[in-house]
Amino acid sequence: MAAGTISRIRLENFMCHSSLHIELGEHVNFVTGQNGSGKSAILTALCVAFGSRAKNTQRAASLKDFIKTGCSYASIVVDINNHGEDAFKPEVYGNVIILERRITESSSSTVLKDQHACAGTGRKVAHRKDDLIEIIEHFNIDVENPCVIMSQDKSREFLHSGNDRDKFKFFFKATLLQQVNDMLGSIREKLTSADAIVEELENSIGPVLKDLDDIQRKIKNMEHIEEIAQEIDNLKKKLAWAWVYDVVKKIEGQADKLEKLKERIPACQERIDRNTVSAVL
């Protein structure tokens, strides 16, 4: 069997079935039985197993309504083939993905198990809704598409409807145009919300930008003041060295005069000595 095909369905306490075990063939499968024997319940079980809401099945208002009368729970187990080129994470699930949906009066849960679950030794691989959606999208299993699963009610509605509008709705949904339209609507709403947020942020950021400009202007002024202070400091240093230079020049001038005076000392001393001798005589 190709990956993504269903090989086995097991129902327990689901609608009219206390215990049902169906092995499906590789190609077309026919399920026959008298009216009220539970043929449609099998399709409903597949829809519920793959995440369809109770109201969308047109068979119950809530999931707990699928529990067989007198029982406390219902169980749906679906075996999905997972080998070949289109297998989904075969290193995790193996050749078979076991999808188990359990419903009680107060809650419901979905569990994904690997291939060993058939022998009772399998392990629970995942349980989040996103994990199931990932598998559904990988195998393109859209149970709400009337071309994938057409219930008796949908068949009757389609065959007996003479309204072109209703038939177009069927076509719109079967060709996935409805899904695309819903996605576009959701994207449009998100874009509108994003535009509103951007506009709000732009309005709120205006004063902040103004304050930022003021701060940048002050920073530039501070930088200019620092440049002036640096220039003043340099001028002070130059002035100090200018004073030193003047003092050195004066000292050098006085030193020259001192040297000249020192040179005159011997001559003056000689004159003093001569005058002293003359006075003695």
mmCIF file of C-alpha atoms in Angstrom:
data_model
loop_
_atom_site.group_PDB
_atom_site.id
_atom_site.type_symbol
_atom_site.label_atom_id
_atom_site.label_comp_id
_atom_site.label_asym_id
_atom_site.label_seq_id
_atom_site.Cartn_x
_atom_site.Cartn_y
_atom_site.Cartn_z
ATOM 1 C CA MET A 1 0.000 0.000 0.000
ATOM 2 C CA ALA A 2 1.124 3.537 -0.739
ATOM 3 C CA ALA A 3 1.998 5.909 2.073
ATOM 4 C CA GLY A 4 -1.033 7.769 3.390
ATOM 5 C CA THR A 5 -3.570 4.993 2.732
ATOM 6 C CA ILE A 6 -5.609 3.492 5.567
ATOM 7 C CA SER A 7 -5.069 -0.214 6.190
ATOM 8 C CA ARG A 8 -7.156 -0.831 9.305
ATOM 9 C CA ILE A 9 -9.931 0.763 11.363
ATOM 10 C CA ARG A 10 -10.892 -0.265 14.898
ATOM 11 C CA LEU A 11 -13.905 1.150 16.707
ATOM 12 C CA GLU A 12 -14.930 0.601 20.298
ATOM 13 C CA ASN A 13 -18.166 1.948 21.800
ATOM 14 C CA PHE A 14 -18.497 4.363 18.890
ATOM 15 C CA MET A 15 -22.083 5.171 17.894
ATOM 16 C CA CYS A 16 -23.765 1.807 17.251
ATOM 17 C CA HIS A 17 -20.533 -0.232 17.255
ATOM 18 C CA SER A 18 -19.434 -1.978 20.442
ATOM 19 C CA SER A 19 -16.375 -3.438 18.763
ATOM 20 C CA LEU A 20 -15.569 -3.250 15.071
ATOM 21 C CA HIS A 21 -12.380 -4.283 13.303
ATOM 22 C CA ILE A 22 -12.003 -3.674 9.553
ATOM 23 C CA GLU A 23 -9.011 -4.594 7.401
ATOM 24 C CA LEU A 24 -8.908 -2.545 4.193
ATOM 25 C CA GLY A 25 -7.484 -3.699 0.886
ATOM 26 C CA GLU A 26 -4.962 -1.928 -1.261
ATOM 27 C CA HIS A 27 -7.440 -0.657 -3.843
ATOM 28 C CA VAL A 28 -11.211 -0.003 -3.705
ATOM 29 C CA ASN A 29 -13.073 -1.230 -0.623
ATOM 30 C CA PHE A 30 -16.839 -1.774 -0.339
ATOM 31 C CA VAL A 31 -18.644 -1.804 2.993
ATOM 32 C CA THR A 32 -22.113 -3.329 2.763
ATOM 33 C CA GLY A 33 -24.870 -3.841 5.278
ATOM 34 C CA GLN A 34 -28.486 -3.191 6.091
ATOM 35 C CA ASN A 35 -29.793 0.248 6.931
ATOM 36 C CA GLY A 36 -28.816 1.233 10.447
ATOM 37 C CA SER A 37 -25.988 -1.312 10.618
ATOM 38 C CA GLY A 38 -23.377 1.440 11.040
ATOM 39 C CA LYS A 39 -21.842 1.903 7.593
ATOM 40 C CA SER A 40 -21.987 5.698 7.818
ATOM 41 C CA ALA A 41 -20.605 5.492 11.346
ATOM 42 C CA ILE A 42 -17.324 4.253 9.865
ATOM 43 C CA LEU A 43 -16.994 7.386 7.715
ATOM 44 C CA THR A 44 -17.971 9.506 10.699
ATOM 45 C CA ALA A 45 -15.298 7.787 12.787
ATOM 46 C CA LEU A 46 -12.668 8.610 10.152
ATOM 47 C CA CYS A 47 -13.740 12.259 10.156
ATOM 48 C CA VAL A 48 -13.556 12.432 13.951
ATOM 49 C CA ALA A 49 -10.199 10.628 14.034
ATOM 50 C CA PHE A 50 -8.679 13.154 11.640
ATOM 51 C CA GLY A 51 -9.822 16.110 13.719
ATOM 52 C CA SER A 52 -13.230 17.024 12.338
ATOM 53 C CA ARG A 53 -15.627 18.721 14.739
ATOM 54 C CA ALA A 54 -18.778 16.897 15.766
ATOM 55 C CA LYS A 55 -21.073 19.489 14.173
ATOM 56 C CA ASN A 56 -19.236 19.225 10.845
ATOM 57 C CA THR A 57 -20.098 15.518 10.634
ATOM 58 C CA GLN A 58 -23.826 16.398 10.808
ATOM 59 C CA ARG A 59 -24.281 13.382 13.089
ATOM 60 C CA ALA A 60 -23.875 14.897 16.566
ATOM 61 C CA ALA A 61 -23.703 18.198 18.417
ATOM 62 C CA SER A 62 -20.651 17.270 20.506
ATOM 63 C CA LEU A 63 -18.053 14.512 20.578
ATOM 64 C CA LYS A 64 -19.512 12.859 23.672
ATOM 65 C CA ASP A 65 -22.675 12.160 21.668
ATOM 66 C CA PHE A 66 -20.677 9.593 19.668
ATOM 67 C CA ILE A 67 -20.212 7.409 22.751
ATOM 68 C CA LYS A 68 -22.469 4.382 22.590
ATOM 69 C CA THR A 69 -25.383 4.508 25.002
ATOM 70 C CA GLY A 70 -24.491 2.984 28.344
ATOM 71 C CA CYS A 71 -20.721 3.285 27.841
ATOM 72 C CA SER A 72 -18.279 5.720 29.411
ATOM 73 C CA TYR A 73 -15.911 6.163 26.476
ATOM 74 C CA ALA A 74 -15.413 5.652 22.759
ATOM 75 C CA SER A 75 -12.226 4.789 20.913
ATOM 76 C CA ILE A 76 -11.175 5.127 17.269
ATOM 77 C CA VAL A 77 -7.901 3.610 16.057
ATOM 78 C CA VAL A 78 -6.741 4.128 12.471
ATOM 79 C CA ASP A 79 -3.644 2.513 10.931
ATOM 80 C CA ILE A 80 -2.009 4.643 8.221
ATOM 81 C CA ASN A 81 0.554 3.094 5.900
ATOM 82 C CA ASN A 82 3.838 4.963 6.033
ATOM 83 C CA HIS A 83 6.355 3.339 3.715
ATOM 84 C CA GLY A 84 7.667 4.430 0.359
ATOM 85 C CA GLU A 85 8.840 7.729 -1.075
ATOM 86 C CA ASP A 86 5.970 9.733 0.443
ATOM 87 C CA ALA A 87 6.409 8.374 3.980
ATOM 88 C CA PHE A 88 6.082 10.869 6.824
ATOM 89 C CA LYS A 89 9.054 10.815 9.216
ATOM 90 C CA PRO A 90 9.650 7.065 8.790
ATOM 91 C CA GLU A 91 12.606 7.268 11.165
ATOM 92 C CA VAL A 92 10.124 8.239 13.903
ATOM 93 C CA TYR A 93 6.926 6.328 13.070
ATOM 94 C CA GLY A 94 8.215 3.410 11.031
ATOM 95 C CA ASN A 95 6.069 1.796 8.325
ATOM 96 C CA VAL A 96 2.741 2.376 10.094
ATOM 97 C CA ILE A 97 1.359 5.427 11.903
ATOM 98 C CA ILE A 98 -1.209 4.546 14.575
ATOM 99 C CA LEU A 99 -3.774 7.307 15.096
ATOM 100 C CA GLU A 100 -5.876 6.844 18.224
ATOM 101 C CA ARG A 101 -8.749 9.134 19.211
ATOM 102 C CA ARG A 102 -10.328 8.549 22.619
ATOM 103 C CA ILE A 103 -13.519 10.294 23.711
ATOM 104 C CA THR A 104 -15.001 10.489 27.203
ATOM 105 C CA GLU A 105 -17.910 12.398 28.694
ATOM 106 C CA SER A 106 -15.654 15.283 29.717
ATOM 107 C CA SER A 107 -12.737 15.268 27.283
ATOM 108 C CA SER A 108 -11.120 13.860 24.168
ATOM 109 C CA SER A 109 -7.527 13.110 23.245
ATOM 110 C CA THR A 110 -5.493 12.218 20.178
ATOM 111 C CA VAL A 111 -2.368 10.073 20.339
ATOM 112 C CA LEU A 112 0.054 9.160 17.549
ATOM 113 C CA LYS A 113 2.029 5.933 17.976
ATOM 114 C CA ASP A 114 4.684 4.119 15.977
ATOM 115 C CA GLN A 115 4.306 0.800 14.125
ATOM 116 C CA HIS A 116 5.083 -1.340 17.189
ATOM 117 C CA ALA A 117 1.818 -0.232 18.802
ATOM 118 C CA CYS A 118 0.066 -2.987 16.850
ATOM 119 C CA ALA A 119 1.984 -5.560 18.879
ATOM 120 C CA GLY A 120 1.377 -3.741 22.129
ATOM 121 C CA THR A 121 4.985 -2.581 22.403
ATOM 122 C CA GLY A 122 4.649 0.697 20.528
ATOM 123 C CA ARG A 123 5.443 4.006 22.101
ATOM 124 C CA LYS A 124 3.503 7.241 22.035
ATOM 125 C CA VAL A 125 5.271 9.524 19.582
ATOM 126 C CA ALA A 126 3.097 12.640 19.681
ATOM 127 C CA HIS A 127 -0.143 13.949 21.124
ATOM 128 C CA ARG A 128 -0.408 17.595 20.071
ATOM 129 C CA LYS A 129 -3.012 18.786 17.587
ATOM 130 C CA ASP A 130 -0.270 20.373 15.490
ATOM 131 C CA ASP A 131 1.354 16.950 15.051
ATOM 132 C CA LEU A 132 -1.887 15.551 13.625
ATOM 133 C CA ILE A 133 -2.321 18.569 11.351
ATOM 134 C CA GLU A 134 1.221 18.056 10.069
ATOM 135 C CA ILE A 135 0.388 14.467 9.077
ATOM 136 C CA ILE A 136 -2.934 15.503 7.498
ATOM 137 C CA GLU A 137 -1.245 18.194 5.422
ATOM 138 C CA HIS A 138 1.574 15.844 4.415
ATOM 139 C CA PHE A 139 -0.825 13.190 3.092
ATOM 140 C CA ASN A 140 -3.411 15.779 1.962
ATOM 141 C CA ILE A 141 -6.228 14.163 3.959
ATOM 142 C CA ASP A 142 -9.047 16.720 4.092
ATOM 143 C CA VAL A 143 -12.018 14.880 5.620
ATOM 144 C CA GLU A 144 -14.215 17.968 5.350
ATOM 145 C CA ASN A 145 -13.791 18.072 1.590
ATOM 146 C CA PRO A 146 -16.926 16.460 0.067
ATOM 147 C CA CYS A 147 -14.776 14.881 -2.656
ATOM 148 C CA VAL A 148 -12.765 13.055 0.018
ATOM 149 C CA ILE A 149 -15.613 11.938 2.284
ATOM 150 C CA MET A 150 -19.201 12.413 1.182
ATOM 151 C CA SER A 151 -21.698 11.480 3.844
ATOM 152 C CA GLN A 152 -25.271 10.435 3.152
ATOM 153 C CA ASP A 153 -26.529 13.856 4.131
ATOM 154 C CA LYS A 154 -24.082 15.623 1.809
ATOM 155 C CA SER A 155 -24.877 13.220 -1.030
ATOM 156 C CA ARG A 156 -28.599 13.758 -0.579
ATOM 157 C CA GLU A 157 -28.104 17.508 -0.379
ATOM 158 C CA PHE A 158 -26.029 17.554 -3.560
ATOM 159 C CA LEU A 159 -28.233 15.224 -5.627
ATOM 160 C CA HIS A 160 -31.556 16.761 -4.687
ATOM 161 C CA SER A 161 -30.525 20.382 -4.746
ATOM 162 C CA GLY A 162 -31.719 22.264 -7.802
ATOM 163 C CA ASN A 163 -30.109 25.440 -6.582
ATOM 164 C CA ASP A 164 -27.077 26.451 -8.631
ATOM 165 C CA ARG A 165 -25.766 28.437 -5.686
ATOM 166 C CA ASP A 166 -25.623 25.317 -3.490
ATOM 167 C CA LYS A 167 -23.910 23.324 -6.229
ATOM 168 C CA PHE A 168 -21.358 26.078 -6.663
ATOM 169 C CA LYS A 169 -20.718 25.994 -2.914
ATOM 170 C CA PHE A 170 -20.050 22.274 -3.257
ATOM 171 C CA PHE A 171 -17.661 22.914 -6.159
ATOM 172 C CA PHE A 172 -16.038 25.803 -4.284
ATOM 173 C CA LYS A 173 -15.306 23.580 -1.303
ATOM 174 C CA ALA A 174 -14.388 20.423 -3.234
ATOM 175 C CA THR A 175 -11.748 22.239 -5.309
ATOM 176 C CA LEU A 176 -10.218 23.755 -2.138
ATOM 177 C CA LEU A 177 -11.134 27.238 -3.331
ATOM 178 C CA GLN A 178 -13.120 27.673 -0.121
ATOM 179 C CA GLN A 179 -10.021 26.847 1.898
ATOM 180 C CA VAL A 180 -7.937 29.296 -0.130
ATOM 181 C CA ASN A 181 -10.619 31.959 0.261
ATOM 182 C CA ASP A 182 -10.709 31.420 4.027
ATOM 183 C CA MET A 183 -6.921 31.659 4.190
ATOM 184 C CA LEU A 184 -6.952 34.880 2.170
ATOM 185 C CA GLY A 185 -9.632 36.290 4.473
ATOM 186 C CA SER A 186 -7.554 35.378 7.507
ATOM 187 C CA ILE A 187 -4.461 36.950 5.936
ATOM 188 C CA ARG A 188 -6.455 40.081 5.095
ATOM 189 C CA GLU A 189 -7.610 40.394 8.705
ATOM 190 C CA LYS A 190 -4.054 39.929 9.973
ATOM 191 C CA LEU A 191 -2.758 42.539 7.520
ATOM 192 C CA THR A 192 -5.433 45.006 8.638
ATOM 193 C CA SER A 193 -4.512 44.352 12.255
ATOM 194 C CA ALA A 194 -0.816 44.713 11.432
ATOM 195 C CA ASP A 195 -1.439 48.019 9.614
ATOM 196 C CA ALA A 196 -3.301 49.335 12.659
ATOM 197 C CA ILE A 197 -0.428 48.306 14.925
ATOM 198 C CA VAL A 198 2.128 49.931 12.597
ATOM 199 C CA GLU A 199 0.114 53.159 12.504
ATOM 200 C CA GLU A 200 -0.169 53.162 16.288
ATOM 201 C CA LEU A 201 3.567 52.580 16.629
ATOM 202 C CA GLU A 202 4.331 55.355 14.151
ATOM 203 C CA ASN A 203 2.153 57.765 16.140
ATOM 204 C CA SER A 204 3.739 56.746 19.419
ATOM 205 C CA ILE A 205 7.282 56.861 18.075
ATOM 206 C CA GLY A 206 6.969 60.471 16.838
ATOM 207 C CA PRO A 207 7.695 62.097 20.231
ATOM 208 C CA VAL A 208 10.494 59.601 20.791
ATOM 209 C CA LEU A 209 12.128 60.572 17.492
ATOM 210 C CA LYS A 210 11.826 64.236 18.442
ATOM 211 C CA ASP A 211 13.492 63.581 21.790
ATOM 212 C CA LEU A 212 16.179 61.631 19.974
ATOM 213 C CA ASP A 213 16.861 64.582 17.657
ATOM 214 C CA ASP A 214 17.151 66.886 20.681
ATOM 215 C CA ILE A 215 19.563 64.491 22.355
ATOM 216 C CA GLN A 216 21.666 64.199 19.202
ATOM 217 C CA ARG A 217 21.763 67.992 18.918
ATOM 218 C CA LYS A 218 22.878 68.269 22.534
ATOM 219 C CA ILE A 219 25.516 65.626 21.937
ATOM 220 C CA LYS A 220 26.865 67.625 19.001
ATOM 221 C CA ASN A 221 26.924 70.750 21.168
ATOM 222 C CA MET A 222 28.739 68.834 23.874
ATOM 223 C CA GLU A 223 31.246 67.592 21.323
ATOM 224 C CA HIS A 224 31.795 71.221 20.197
ATOM 225 C CA ILE A 225 32.268 72.300 23.815
ATOM 226 C CA GLU A 226 34.771 69.513 24.315
ATOM 227 C CA GLU A 227 36.677 70.689 21.234
ATOM 228 C CA ILE A 228 36.759 74.248 22.615
ATOM 229 C CA ALA A 229 37.905 72.984 26.008
ATOM 230 C CA GLN A 230 40.646 70.977 24.320
ATOM 231 C CA GLU A 231 41.727 74.047 22.352
ATOM 232 C CA ILE A 232 41.800 76.134 25.538
ATOM 233 C CA ASP A 233 43.918 73.496 27.224
ATOM 234 C CA ASN A 234 46.335 73.518 24.281
ATOM 235 C CA LEU A 235 46.528 77.331 24.390
ATOM 236 C CA LYS A 236 47.244 77.236 28.116
ATOM 237 C CA LYS A 237 50.077 74.829 27.485
ATOM 238 C CA LYS A 238 51.431 77.045 24.703
ATOM 239 C CA LEU A 239 51.161 80.103 26.981
ATOM 240 C CA ALA A 240 53.004 78.323 29.765
ATOM 241 C CA TRP A 241 55.789 77.329 27.403
ATOM 242 C CA ALA A 242 55.853 80.903 26.050
ATOM 243 C CA TRP A 243 56.449 82.170 29.593
ATOM 244 C CA VAL A 244 59.184 79.618 30.029
ATOM 245 C CA TYR A 245 60.716 80.698 26.735
ATOM 246 C CA ASP A 246 60.677 84.382 27.789
ATOM 247 C CA VAL A 247 62.219 83.569 31.164
ATOM 248 C CA VAL A 248 64.903 81.470 29.497
ATOM 249 C CA LYS A 249 65.679 84.316 27.101
ATOM 250 C CA LYS A 250 65.934 86.795 29.991
ATOM 251 C CA ILE A 251 68.141 84.405 31.930
ATOM 252 C CA GLU A 252 70.367 83.963 28.891
ATOM 253 C CA GLY A 253 70.599 87.780 28.507
ATOM 254 C CA GLN A 254 71.512 88.235 32.167
ATOM 255 C CA ALA A 255 74.017 85.404 31.874
ATOM 256 C CA ASP A 256 75.722 87.213 28.988
ATOM 257 C CA LYS A 257 75.899 90.401 31.041
ATOM 258 C CA LEU A 258 77.262 88.420 33.978
ATOM 259 C CA GLU A 259 79.978 86.914 31.821
ATOM 260 C CA LYS A 260 80.985 90.351 30.569
ATOM 261 C CA LEU A 261 81.115 91.633 34.118
ATOM 262 C CA LYS A 262 83.220 88.651 35.120
ATOM 263 C CA GLU A 263 85.619 89.477 32.287
ATOM 264 C CA ARG A 264 86.020 93.025 33.666
ATOM 265 C CA ILE A 265 86.797 91.822 37.192
ATOM 266 C CA PRO A 266 90.575 91.246 36.610
ATOM 267 C CA ALA A 267 91.049 94.716 35.092
ATOM 268 C CA CYS A 268 89.088 96.325 37.902
ATOM 269 C CA GLN A 269 91.035 94.356 40.473
ATOM 270 C CA GLU A 270 94.312 95.494 38.877
ATOM 271 C CA ARG A 271 93.250 99.138 39.031
ATOM 272 C CA ILE A 272 92.186 98.727 42.628
ATOM 273 C CA ASP A 273 95.551 97.183 43.462
ATOM 274 C CA ARG A 274 97.449 100.050 41.746
ATOM 275 C CA ASN A 275 95.432 102.678 43.516
ATOM 276 C CA THR A 276 96.019 100.938 46.816
ATOM 277 C CA VAL A 277 99.826 100.883 46.292
ATOM 278 C CA SER A 278 99.903 104.556 45.286
ATOM 279 C CA ALA A 279 97.998 105.496 48.392
ATOM 280 C CA VAL A 280 100.449 103.649 50.615
ATOM 281 C CA LEU A 281 103.457 105.349 49.084
#
